[in-house]
Tab-separated table of C-alpha atoms and ligand atoms in Angstrom:
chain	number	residue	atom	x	y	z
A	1	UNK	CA	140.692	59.514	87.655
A	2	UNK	CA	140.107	56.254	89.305
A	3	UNK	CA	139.533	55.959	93.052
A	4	UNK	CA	142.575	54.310	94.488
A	5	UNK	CA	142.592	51.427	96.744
A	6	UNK	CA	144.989	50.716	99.515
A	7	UNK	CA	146.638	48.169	101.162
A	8	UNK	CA	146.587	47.394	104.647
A	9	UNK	CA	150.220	49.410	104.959
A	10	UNK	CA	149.212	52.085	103.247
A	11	UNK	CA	146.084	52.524	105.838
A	12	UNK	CA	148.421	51.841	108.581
A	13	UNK	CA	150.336	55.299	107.498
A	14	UNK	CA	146.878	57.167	106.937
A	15	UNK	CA	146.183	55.787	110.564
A	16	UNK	CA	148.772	57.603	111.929
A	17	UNK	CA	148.852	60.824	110.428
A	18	UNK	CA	145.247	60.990	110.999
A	19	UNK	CA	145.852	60.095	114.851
A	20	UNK	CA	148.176	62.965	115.064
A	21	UNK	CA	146.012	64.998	113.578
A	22	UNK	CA	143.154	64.479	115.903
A	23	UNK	CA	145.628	64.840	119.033
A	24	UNK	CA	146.531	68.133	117.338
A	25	UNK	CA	142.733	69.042	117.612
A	26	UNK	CA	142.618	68.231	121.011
A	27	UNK	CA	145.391	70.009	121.964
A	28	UNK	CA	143.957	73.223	119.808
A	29	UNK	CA	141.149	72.705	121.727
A	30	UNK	CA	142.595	72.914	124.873
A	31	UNK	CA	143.684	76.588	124.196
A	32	UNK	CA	140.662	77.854	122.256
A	33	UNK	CA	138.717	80.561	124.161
A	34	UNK	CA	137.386	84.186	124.319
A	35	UNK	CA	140.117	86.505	123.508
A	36	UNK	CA	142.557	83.952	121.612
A	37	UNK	CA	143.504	84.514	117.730
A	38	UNK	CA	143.294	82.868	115.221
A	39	UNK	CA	146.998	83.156	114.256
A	40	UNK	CA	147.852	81.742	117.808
A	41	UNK	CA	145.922	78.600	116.960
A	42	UNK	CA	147.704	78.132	113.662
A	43	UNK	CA	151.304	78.617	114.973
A	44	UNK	CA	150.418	76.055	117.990
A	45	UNK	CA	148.836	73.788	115.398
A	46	UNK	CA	151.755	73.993	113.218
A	47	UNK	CA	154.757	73.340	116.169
A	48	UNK	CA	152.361	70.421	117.571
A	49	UNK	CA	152.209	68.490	114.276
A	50	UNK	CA	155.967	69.373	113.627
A	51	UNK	CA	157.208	68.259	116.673
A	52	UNK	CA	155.571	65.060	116.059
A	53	UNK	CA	157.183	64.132	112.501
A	54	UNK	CA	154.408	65.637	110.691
A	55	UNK	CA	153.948	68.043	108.130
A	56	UNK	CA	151.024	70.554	107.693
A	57	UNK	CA	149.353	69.019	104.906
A	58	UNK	CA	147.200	72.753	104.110
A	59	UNK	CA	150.664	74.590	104.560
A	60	UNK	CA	151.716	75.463	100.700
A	61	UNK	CA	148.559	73.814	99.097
A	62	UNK	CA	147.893	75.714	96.016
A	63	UNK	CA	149.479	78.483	97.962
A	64	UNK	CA	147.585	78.334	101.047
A	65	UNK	CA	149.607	80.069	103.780
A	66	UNK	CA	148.475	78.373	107.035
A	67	UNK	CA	148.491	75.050	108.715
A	68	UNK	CA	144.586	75.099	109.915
A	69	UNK	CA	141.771	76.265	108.593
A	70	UNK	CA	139.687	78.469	110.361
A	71	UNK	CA	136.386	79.395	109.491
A	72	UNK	CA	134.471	81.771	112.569
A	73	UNK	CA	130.239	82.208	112.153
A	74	UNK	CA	129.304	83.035	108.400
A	75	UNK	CA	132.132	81.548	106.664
A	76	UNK	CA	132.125	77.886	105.849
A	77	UNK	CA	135.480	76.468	105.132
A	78	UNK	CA	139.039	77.767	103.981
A	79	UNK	CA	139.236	80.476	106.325
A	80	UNK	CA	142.739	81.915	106.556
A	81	UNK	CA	144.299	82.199	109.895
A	82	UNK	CA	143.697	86.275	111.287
A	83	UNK	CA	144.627	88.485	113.944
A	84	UNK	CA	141.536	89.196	115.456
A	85	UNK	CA	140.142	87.274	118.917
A	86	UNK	CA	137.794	85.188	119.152
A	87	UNK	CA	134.712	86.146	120.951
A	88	UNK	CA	131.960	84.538	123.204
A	89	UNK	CA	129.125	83.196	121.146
A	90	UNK	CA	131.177	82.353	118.130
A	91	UNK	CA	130.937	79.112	115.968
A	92	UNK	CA	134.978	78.535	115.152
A	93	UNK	CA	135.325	75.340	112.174
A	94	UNK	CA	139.159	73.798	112.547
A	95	UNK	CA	139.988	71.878	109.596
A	96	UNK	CA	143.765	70.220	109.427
A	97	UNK	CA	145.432	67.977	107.705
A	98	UNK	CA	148.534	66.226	108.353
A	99	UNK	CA	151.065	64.548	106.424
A	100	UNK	CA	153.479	61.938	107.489
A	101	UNK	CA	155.405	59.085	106.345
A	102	UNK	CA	153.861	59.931	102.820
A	103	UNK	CA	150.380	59.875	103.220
A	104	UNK	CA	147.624	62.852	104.298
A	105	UNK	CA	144.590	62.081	107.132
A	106	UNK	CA	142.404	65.378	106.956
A	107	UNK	CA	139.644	66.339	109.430
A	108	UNK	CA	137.506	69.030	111.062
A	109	UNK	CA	135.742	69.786	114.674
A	110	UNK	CA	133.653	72.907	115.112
A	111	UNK	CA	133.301	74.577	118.324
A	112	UNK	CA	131.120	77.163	120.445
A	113	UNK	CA	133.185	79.881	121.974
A	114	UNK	CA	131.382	80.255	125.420
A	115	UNK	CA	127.590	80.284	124.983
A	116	UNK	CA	126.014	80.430	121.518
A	117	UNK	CA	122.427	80.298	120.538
A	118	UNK	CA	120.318	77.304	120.630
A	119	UNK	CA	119.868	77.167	116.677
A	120	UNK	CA	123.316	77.102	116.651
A	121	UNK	CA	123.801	73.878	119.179
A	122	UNK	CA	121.386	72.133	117.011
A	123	UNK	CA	122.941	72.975	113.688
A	124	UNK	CA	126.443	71.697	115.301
A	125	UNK	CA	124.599	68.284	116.719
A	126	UNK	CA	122.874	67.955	113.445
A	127	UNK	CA	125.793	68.350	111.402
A	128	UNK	CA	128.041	66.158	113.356
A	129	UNK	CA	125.330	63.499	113.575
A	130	UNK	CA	125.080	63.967	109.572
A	131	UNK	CA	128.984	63.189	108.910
A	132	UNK	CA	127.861	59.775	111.421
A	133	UNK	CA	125.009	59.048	108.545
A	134	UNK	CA	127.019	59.585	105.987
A	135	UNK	CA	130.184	57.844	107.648
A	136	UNK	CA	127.197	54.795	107.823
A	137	UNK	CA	126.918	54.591	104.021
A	138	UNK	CA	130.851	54.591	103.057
A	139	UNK	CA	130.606	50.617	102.319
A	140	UNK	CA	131.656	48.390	99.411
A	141	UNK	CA	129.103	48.508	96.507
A	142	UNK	CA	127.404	51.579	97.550
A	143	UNK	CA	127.847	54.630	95.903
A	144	UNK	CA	128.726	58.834	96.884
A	145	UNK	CA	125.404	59.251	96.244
A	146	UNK	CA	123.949	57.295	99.170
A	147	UNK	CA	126.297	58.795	101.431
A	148	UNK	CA	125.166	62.513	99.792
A	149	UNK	CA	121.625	61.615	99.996
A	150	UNK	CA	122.018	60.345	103.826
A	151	UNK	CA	124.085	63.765	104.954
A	152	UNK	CA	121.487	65.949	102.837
A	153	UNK	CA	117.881	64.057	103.942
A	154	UNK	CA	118.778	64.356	107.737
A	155	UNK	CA	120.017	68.334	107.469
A	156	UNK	CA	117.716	69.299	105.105
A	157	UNK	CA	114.040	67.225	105.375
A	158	UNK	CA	114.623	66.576	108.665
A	159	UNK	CA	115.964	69.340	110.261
A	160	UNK	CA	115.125	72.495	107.913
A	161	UNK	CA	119.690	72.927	107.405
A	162	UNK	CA	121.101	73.166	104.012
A	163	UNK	CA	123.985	71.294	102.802
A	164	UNK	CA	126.681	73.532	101.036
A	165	UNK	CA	126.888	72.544	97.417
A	166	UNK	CA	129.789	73.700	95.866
A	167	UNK	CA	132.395	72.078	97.831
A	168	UNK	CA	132.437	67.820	98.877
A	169	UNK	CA	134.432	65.646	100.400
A	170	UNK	CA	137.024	63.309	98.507
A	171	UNK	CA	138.873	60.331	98.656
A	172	UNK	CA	142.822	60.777	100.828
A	173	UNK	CA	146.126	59.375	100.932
A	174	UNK	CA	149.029	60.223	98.605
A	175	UNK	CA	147.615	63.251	97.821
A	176	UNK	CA	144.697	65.713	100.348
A	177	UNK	CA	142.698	65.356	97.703
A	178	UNK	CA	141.895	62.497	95.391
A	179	UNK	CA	138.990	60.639	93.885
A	180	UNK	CA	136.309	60.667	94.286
A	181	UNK	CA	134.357	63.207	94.834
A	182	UNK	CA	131.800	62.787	97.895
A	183	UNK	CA	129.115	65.290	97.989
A	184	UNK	CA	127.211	66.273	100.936
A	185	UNK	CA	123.742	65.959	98.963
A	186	UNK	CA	122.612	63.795	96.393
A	187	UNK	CA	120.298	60.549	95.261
A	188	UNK	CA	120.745	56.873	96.172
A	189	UNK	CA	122.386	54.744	94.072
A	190	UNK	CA	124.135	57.501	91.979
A	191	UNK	CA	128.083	58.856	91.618
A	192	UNK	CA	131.043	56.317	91.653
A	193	UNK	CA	130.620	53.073	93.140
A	194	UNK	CA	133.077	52.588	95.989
A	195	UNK	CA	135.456	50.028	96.552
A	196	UNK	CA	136.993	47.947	99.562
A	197	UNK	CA	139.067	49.975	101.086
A	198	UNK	CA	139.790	53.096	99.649
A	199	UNK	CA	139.955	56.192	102.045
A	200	UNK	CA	137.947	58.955	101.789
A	201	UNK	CA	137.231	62.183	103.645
A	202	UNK	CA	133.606	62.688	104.835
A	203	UNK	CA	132.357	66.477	105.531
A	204	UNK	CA	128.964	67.700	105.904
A	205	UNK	CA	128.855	72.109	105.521
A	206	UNK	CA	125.517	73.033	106.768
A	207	UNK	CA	124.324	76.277	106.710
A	208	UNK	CA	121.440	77.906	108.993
A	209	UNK	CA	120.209	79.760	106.735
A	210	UNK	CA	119.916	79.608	102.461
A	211	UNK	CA	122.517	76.666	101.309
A	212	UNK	CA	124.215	79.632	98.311
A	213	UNK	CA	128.164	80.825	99.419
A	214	UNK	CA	130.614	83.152	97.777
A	215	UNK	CA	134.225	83.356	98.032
A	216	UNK	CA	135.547	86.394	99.979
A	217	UNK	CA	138.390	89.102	98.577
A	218	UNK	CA	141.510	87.565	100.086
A	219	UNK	CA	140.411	84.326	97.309
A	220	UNK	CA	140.199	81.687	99.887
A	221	UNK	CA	137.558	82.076	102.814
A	222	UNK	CA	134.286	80.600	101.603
A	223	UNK	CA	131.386	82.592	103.255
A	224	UNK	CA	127.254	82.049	103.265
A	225	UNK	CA	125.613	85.036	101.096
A	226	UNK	CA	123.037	85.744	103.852
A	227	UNK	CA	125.297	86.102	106.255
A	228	UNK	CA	123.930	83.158	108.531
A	229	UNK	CA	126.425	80.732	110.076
A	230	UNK	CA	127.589	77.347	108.984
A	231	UNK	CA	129.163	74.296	110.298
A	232	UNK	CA	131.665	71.903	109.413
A	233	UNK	CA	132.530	68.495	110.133
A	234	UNK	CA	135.251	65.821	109.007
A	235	UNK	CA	136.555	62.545	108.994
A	236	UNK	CA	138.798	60.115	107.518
A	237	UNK	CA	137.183	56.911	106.775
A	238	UNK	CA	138.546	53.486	105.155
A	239	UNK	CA	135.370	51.837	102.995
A	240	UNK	CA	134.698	48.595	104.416
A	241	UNK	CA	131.919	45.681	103.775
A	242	UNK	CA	129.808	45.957	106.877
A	243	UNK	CA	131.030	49.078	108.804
A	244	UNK	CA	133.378	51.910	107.755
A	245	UNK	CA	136.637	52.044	110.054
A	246	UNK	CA	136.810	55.967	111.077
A	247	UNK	CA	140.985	56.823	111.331
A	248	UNK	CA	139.969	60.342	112.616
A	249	UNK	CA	138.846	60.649	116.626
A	250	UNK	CA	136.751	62.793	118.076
A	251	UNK	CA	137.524	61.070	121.390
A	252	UNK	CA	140.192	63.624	122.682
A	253	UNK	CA	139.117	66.918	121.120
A	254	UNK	CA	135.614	65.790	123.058
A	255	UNK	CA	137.710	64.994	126.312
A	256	UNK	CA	139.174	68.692	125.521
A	257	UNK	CA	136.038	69.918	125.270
A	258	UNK	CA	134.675	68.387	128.343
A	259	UNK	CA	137.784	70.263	130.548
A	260	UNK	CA	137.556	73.469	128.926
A	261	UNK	CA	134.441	75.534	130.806
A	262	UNK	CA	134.733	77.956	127.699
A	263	UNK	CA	133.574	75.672	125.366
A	264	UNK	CA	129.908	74.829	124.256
A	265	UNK	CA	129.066	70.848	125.298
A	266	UNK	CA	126.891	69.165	122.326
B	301	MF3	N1	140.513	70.684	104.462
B	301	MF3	C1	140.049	70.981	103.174
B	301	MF3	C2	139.368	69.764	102.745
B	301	MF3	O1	138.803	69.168	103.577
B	301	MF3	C3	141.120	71.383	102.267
B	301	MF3	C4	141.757	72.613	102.652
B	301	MF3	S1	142.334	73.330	101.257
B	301	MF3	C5	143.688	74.146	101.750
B	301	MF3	O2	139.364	69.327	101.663
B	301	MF3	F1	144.150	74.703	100.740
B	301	MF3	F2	143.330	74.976	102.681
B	301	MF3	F3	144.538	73.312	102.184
B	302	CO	CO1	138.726	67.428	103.303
Protein backbone atom coordinates (compact mmCIF):
# COMPACT_ATOMS: atom_id res chain seq x y z
CA UNK A 1 0.00 0.00 0.00
CA UNK A 2 1.18 3.46 -0.59
CA UNK A 3 1.95 5.85 2.26
CA UNK A 4 -0.72 8.48 2.23
CA UNK A 5 -0.17 12.09 2.30
CA UNK A 6 -2.29 14.69 3.94
CA UNK A 7 -3.43 17.93 3.62
CA UNK A 8 -3.11 20.62 5.95
CA UNK A 9 -7.01 19.79 7.17
CA UNK A 10 -6.52 16.51 7.46
CA UNK A 11 -3.40 17.23 10.00
CA UNK A 12 -5.48 19.78 11.63
CA UNK A 13 -7.98 16.71 12.71
CA UNK A 14 -4.90 14.37 13.60
CA UNK A 15 -3.83 17.52 15.72
CA UNK A 16 -6.62 17.32 17.73
CA UNK A 17 -7.29 13.90 18.45
CA UNK A 18 -3.74 13.55 19.24
CA UNK A 19 -4.03 16.66 21.74
CA UNK A 20 -6.78 14.90 23.48
CA UNK A 21 -5.04 12.08 23.65
CA UNK A 22 -2.04 13.43 25.38
CA UNK A 23 -4.41 15.41 27.93
CA UNK A 24 -5.91 11.95 28.49
CA UNK A 25 -2.30 10.81 29.50
CA UNK A 26 -1.91 13.47 31.74
CA UNK A 27 -4.90 13.08 33.38
CA UNK A 28 -4.10 9.04 33.67
CA UNK A 29 -1.17 10.16 35.08
CA UNK A 30 -2.49 12.11 37.62
CA UNK A 31 -4.20 8.99 39.21
CA UNK A 32 -1.51 6.36 38.61
CA UNK A 33 0.05 5.07 41.88
CA UNK A 34 0.77 2.12 44.26
CA UNK A 35 -2.33 0.24 44.82
CA UNK A 36 -4.40 1.48 41.62
CA UNK A 37 -5.59 -1.14 38.79
CA UNK A 38 -5.22 -1.39 35.82
CA UNK A 39 -8.96 -1.61 34.98
CA UNK A 40 -9.42 1.76 36.92
CA UNK A 41 -7.04 3.42 34.48
CA UNK A 42 -8.86 2.08 31.45
CA UNK A 43 -12.43 3.05 32.56
CA UNK A 44 -11.01 6.73 33.49
CA UNK A 45 -9.19 6.71 30.17
CA UNK A 46 -12.19 5.70 28.36
CA UNK A 47 -14.92 8.45 30.13
CA UNK A 48 -12.02 11.21 29.67
CA UNK A 49 -11.69 10.72 25.89
CA UNK A 50 -15.57 10.23 25.65
CA UNK A 51 -16.48 13.12 27.34
CA UNK A 52 -14.37 15.01 25.04
CA UNK A 53 -15.96 13.85 21.54
CA UNK A 54 -13.55 11.15 21.18
CA UNK A 55 -13.59 7.66 20.60
CA UNK A 56 -11.14 4.97 21.94
CA UNK A 57 -9.36 4.24 18.90
CA UNK A 58 -7.88 0.50 20.64
CA UNK A 59 -11.58 -0.14 21.87
CA UNK A 60 -12.92 -2.97 19.24
CA UNK A 61 -9.61 -3.13 17.18
CA UNK A 62 -9.39 -6.57 15.90
CA UNK A 63 -11.33 -7.33 19.01
CA UNK A 64 -9.31 -5.66 21.50
CA UNK A 65 -11.47 -5.07 24.59
CA UNK A 66 -9.94 -1.96 26.25
CA UNK A 67 -9.34 1.66 25.61
CA UNK A 68 -5.45 1.73 26.85
CA UNK A 69 -2.92 -0.42 26.67
CA UNK A 70 -1.15 -1.41 29.54
CA UNK A 71 1.92 -3.18 29.61
CA UNK A 72 3.54 -3.49 33.62
CA UNK A 73 7.63 -4.74 33.82
CA UNK A 74 8.25 -7.79 31.38
CA UNK A 75 5.64 -7.22 28.92
CA UNK A 76 6.21 -4.84 26.08
CA UNK A 77 3.10 -3.63 24.44
CA UNK A 78 -0.67 -4.79 24.06
CA UNK A 79 -1.20 -5.48 27.54
CA UNK A 80 -4.88 -5.92 28.36
CA UNK A 81 -6.32 -3.90 31.10
CA UNK A 82 -6.34 -6.36 34.69
CA UNK A 83 -7.50 -6.35 38.07
CA UNK A 84 -4.51 -6.49 39.90
CA UNK A 85 -2.68 -3.12 41.61
CA UNK A 86 -0.01 -1.71 40.70
CA UNK A 87 2.95 -1.86 42.91
CA UNK A 88 6.02 0.32 43.93
CA UNK A 89 8.94 -0.30 41.67
CA UNK A 90 6.93 -1.13 38.62
CA UNK A 91 7.61 0.08 34.97
CA UNK A 92 3.68 0.68 33.71
CA UNK A 93 3.74 1.45 29.40
CA UNK A 94 0.23 3.48 28.53
CA UNK A 95 -0.40 3.35 24.97
CA UNK A 96 -3.86 5.14 23.60
CA UNK A 97 -5.21 6.12 20.77
CA UNK A 98 -7.95 8.37 20.04
CA UNK A 99 -10.25 8.93 17.33
CA UNK A 100 -12.16 11.99 16.47
CA UNK A 101 -13.64 13.84 13.72
CA UNK A 102 -12.41 10.82 11.51
CA UNK A 103 -8.95 10.56 12.02
CA UNK A 104 -6.67 8.45 14.84
CA UNK A 105 -3.44 10.28 16.84
CA UNK A 106 -1.83 7.24 18.82
CA UNK A 107 0.84 7.54 21.55
CA UNK A 108 2.57 6.08 24.60
CA UNK A 109 4.34 7.37 28.05
CA UNK A 110 5.91 4.86 30.40
CA UNK A 111 6.12 5.42 33.99
CA UNK A 112 7.93 4.33 37.37
CA UNK A 113 5.52 3.43 40.08
CA UNK A 114 7.38 4.92 43.18
CA UNK A 115 11.10 4.05 43.09
CA UNK A 116 12.48 1.61 40.51
CA UNK A 117 15.99 0.56 39.88
CA UNK A 118 18.57 2.64 38.30
CA UNK A 119 18.87 0.31 35.09
CA UNK A 120 15.48 0.88 34.81
CA UNK A 121 15.63 5.00 34.87
CA UNK A 122 18.21 4.69 32.25
CA UNK A 123 16.40 2.28 30.00
CA UNK A 124 13.22 4.80 30.30
CA UNK A 125 15.66 8.04 29.51
CA UNK A 126 17.27 6.07 26.81
CA UNK A 127 14.24 4.99 25.22
CA UNK A 128 12.47 8.23 25.33
CA UNK A 129 15.59 10.02 24.09
CA UNK A 130 15.59 7.22 21.19
CA UNK A 131 11.84 8.04 19.94
CA UNK A 132 13.61 12.05 19.98
CA UNK A 133 16.42 10.45 17.43
CA UNK A 134 14.24 8.81 15.58
CA UNK A 135 11.48 11.66 15.66
CA UNK A 136 14.93 13.70 14.17
CA UNK A 137 15.07 11.53 11.03
CA UNK A 138 11.16 11.57 10.00
CA UNK A 139 12.02 14.20 7.05
CA UNK A 140 11.22 14.37 3.33
CA UNK A 141 13.60 12.14 1.25
CA UNK A 142 14.81 10.09 4.02
CA UNK A 143 13.81 6.78 4.50
CA UNK A 144 12.30 4.20 7.74
CA UNK A 145 15.47 2.97 7.70
CA UNK A 146 17.35 6.04 8.96
CA UNK A 147 14.89 6.58 11.51
CA UNK A 148 15.33 2.50 12.50
CA UNK A 149 18.97 2.78 12.35
CA UNK A 150 18.95 6.13 14.63
CA UNK A 151 16.41 4.45 17.44
CA UNK A 152 18.52 1.06 17.22
CA UNK A 153 22.43 2.65 17.21
CA UNK A 154 21.66 4.83 20.36
CA UNK A 155 19.77 1.74 22.45
CA UNK A 156 21.78 -0.80 21.28
CA UNK A 157 25.76 0.42 20.50
CA UNK A 158 25.43 2.99 22.70
CA UNK A 159 23.72 1.99 25.54
CA UNK A 160 23.93 -2.02 25.61
CA UNK A 161 19.34 -1.96 25.16
CA UNK A 162 17.77 -3.96 22.50
CA UNK A 163 15.18 -2.76 20.23
CA UNK A 164 12.08 -5.16 19.98
CA UNK A 165 11.89 -6.52 16.49
CA UNK A 166 8.77 -7.91 15.75
CA UNK A 167 6.55 -5.05 16.18
CA UNK A 168 7.25 -1.07 14.47
CA UNK A 169 5.71 1.86 14.26
CA UNK A 170 3.45 2.96 11.18
CA UNK A 171 2.12 5.67 9.40
CA UNK A 172 -1.75 7.24 11.14
CA UNK A 173 -4.77 8.92 10.17
CA UNK A 174 -7.87 7.31 8.63
CA UNK A 175 -7.00 4.25 9.91
CA UNK A 176 -4.42 3.37 13.59
CA UNK A 177 -2.51 1.76 11.39
CA UNK A 178 -1.35 2.49 7.89
CA UNK A 179 1.76 2.59 5.76
CA UNK A 180 4.41 2.39 6.27
CA UNK A 181 5.94 0.42 8.35
CA UNK A 182 8.66 2.19 10.72
CA UNK A 183 10.90 -0.14 12.46
CA UNK A 184 12.74 0.56 15.53
CA UNK A 185 16.13 -0.92 13.99
CA UNK A 186 17.49 -0.94 10.71
CA UNK A 187 20.25 0.57 8.02
CA UNK A 188 20.45 4.07 6.52
CA UNK A 189 19.10 4.74 3.46
CA UNK A 190 16.83 1.59 3.33
CA UNK A 191 12.70 0.93 3.59
CA UNK A 192 10.20 3.40 1.91
CA UNK A 193 11.21 6.77 1.19
CA UNK A 194 8.99 9.25 3.01
CA UNK A 195 7.09 11.96 1.78
CA UNK A 196 6.04 15.64 2.84
CA UNK A 197 3.73 15.29 5.13
CA UNK A 198 2.45 12.09 5.80
CA UNK A 199 1.88 11.12 9.56
CA UNK A 200 3.40 8.49 11.14
CA UNK A 201 3.65 6.96 14.60
CA UNK A 202 7.19 6.71 16.08
CA UNK A 203 7.83 3.96 18.99
CA UNK A 204 10.99 2.69 20.24
CA UNK A 205 10.36 -1.01 22.57
CA UNK A 206 13.55 -1.51 24.34
CA UNK A 207 14.20 -4.28 26.31
CA UNK A 208 16.87 -4.64 29.29
CA UNK A 209 17.68 -7.64 28.68
CA UNK A 210 17.82 -10.13 25.19
CA UNK A 211 15.69 -8.11 22.34
CA UNK A 212 13.40 -11.97 21.61
CA UNK A 213 9.36 -11.62 22.95
CA UNK A 214 6.49 -14.05 22.87
CA UNK A 215 2.91 -13.49 22.96
CA UNK A 216 1.20 -14.50 26.25
CA UNK A 217 -2.11 -17.03 26.56
CA UNK A 218 -4.87 -14.43 26.65
CA UNK A 219 -3.37 -13.72 22.57
CA UNK A 220 -2.62 -10.14 23.06
CA UNK A 221 0.04 -9.10 25.80
CA UNK A 222 3.46 -9.18 24.17
CA UNK A 223 6.06 -10.21 26.87
CA UNK A 224 10.22 -10.42 26.82
CA UNK A 225 11.26 -14.32 26.98
CA UNK A 226 13.80 -13.62 29.77
CA UNK A 227 11.61 -12.11 31.76
CA UNK A 228 13.54 -8.65 31.90
CA UNK A 229 11.54 -5.43 31.52
CA UNK A 230 10.90 -3.24 28.55
CA UNK A 231 9.90 0.18 27.68
CA UNK A 232 7.79 1.92 25.38
CA UNK A 233 7.53 5.16 23.86
CA UNK A 234 5.23 7.01 21.18
CA UNK A 235 4.48 9.78 19.13
CA UNK A 236 2.61 11.15 16.35
CA UNK A 237 4.69 12.96 13.95
CA UNK A 238 3.84 14.89 10.52
CA UNK A 239 7.15 14.40 8.01
CA UNK A 240 8.40 17.69 7.25
CA UNK A 241 11.59 19.16 5.18
CA UNK A 242 13.76 20.47 7.96
CA UNK A 243 12.13 19.37 11.29
CA UNK A 244 9.30 16.88 11.99
CA UNK A 245 6.17 18.67 13.69
CA UNK A 246 5.40 16.23 16.85
CA UNK A 247 1.15 16.36 17.29
CA UNK A 248 1.63 14.21 20.49
CA UNK A 249 2.86 16.20 23.95
CA UNK A 250 4.64 15.06 26.52
CA UNK A 251 4.30 18.52 28.09
CA UNK A 252 1.30 17.71 30.48
CA UNK A 253 1.76 14.02 31.27
CA UNK A 254 5.48 15.52 32.37
CA UNK A 255 3.68 18.42 34.36
CA UNK A 256 1.60 15.27 35.84
CA UNK A 257 4.48 13.67 36.58
CA UNK A 258 6.20 16.50 38.20
CA UNK A 259 2.92 16.84 40.89
CA UNK A 260 2.55 13.32 41.52
CA UNK A 261 5.37 12.34 44.46
CA UNK A 262 4.55 8.62 43.41
CA UNK A 263 5.97 8.83 40.25
CA UNK A 264 9.67 8.25 39.10
CA UNK A 265 11.20 11.87 37.61
CA UNK A 266 13.49 11.07 34.37
N1 LIG B 1 -0.94 1.29 20.12
C1 LIG B 1 -0.59 0.21 19.30
C2 LIG B 1 0.27 0.80 18.27
O1 LIG B 1 0.96 1.68 18.61
C3 LIG B 1 -1.75 -0.48 18.74
C4 LIG B 1 -2.56 -1.12 19.74
S1 LIG B 1 -3.30 -2.43 19.02
C5 LIG B 1 -4.75 -2.56 19.82
O2 LIG B 1 0.30 0.49 17.15
F1 LIG B 1 -5.34 -3.53 19.31
F2 LIG B 1 -4.49 -2.71 21.08
F3 LIG B 1 -5.43 -1.51 19.61
CO1 LIG C 1 1.31 2.87 17.36
Amino acid sequence: MAIKIKTQEEIELIRKSCELLSKTLAEVAKILKAGVTGEQLDKFAEEYIKDHGGHPSFKGYNKYPASLCISVNDEVVHGIPKPDEFKEGDLVSLDCGVFMNGYHGDMAYTFGVGKVRPEYEKLMRVTKQSLYLGIEQALVSKRTGDIGFAVQDYCERENGFKCVRELVGHGVGKTLHEDPQVPNYGRKGEGQKLPENCVIAIEPMVNLGRKDVYTKRDNWTIATQDGLPSVHFEHTVVVKNQKAEILTTFEWIEKAIQENPQLVKI
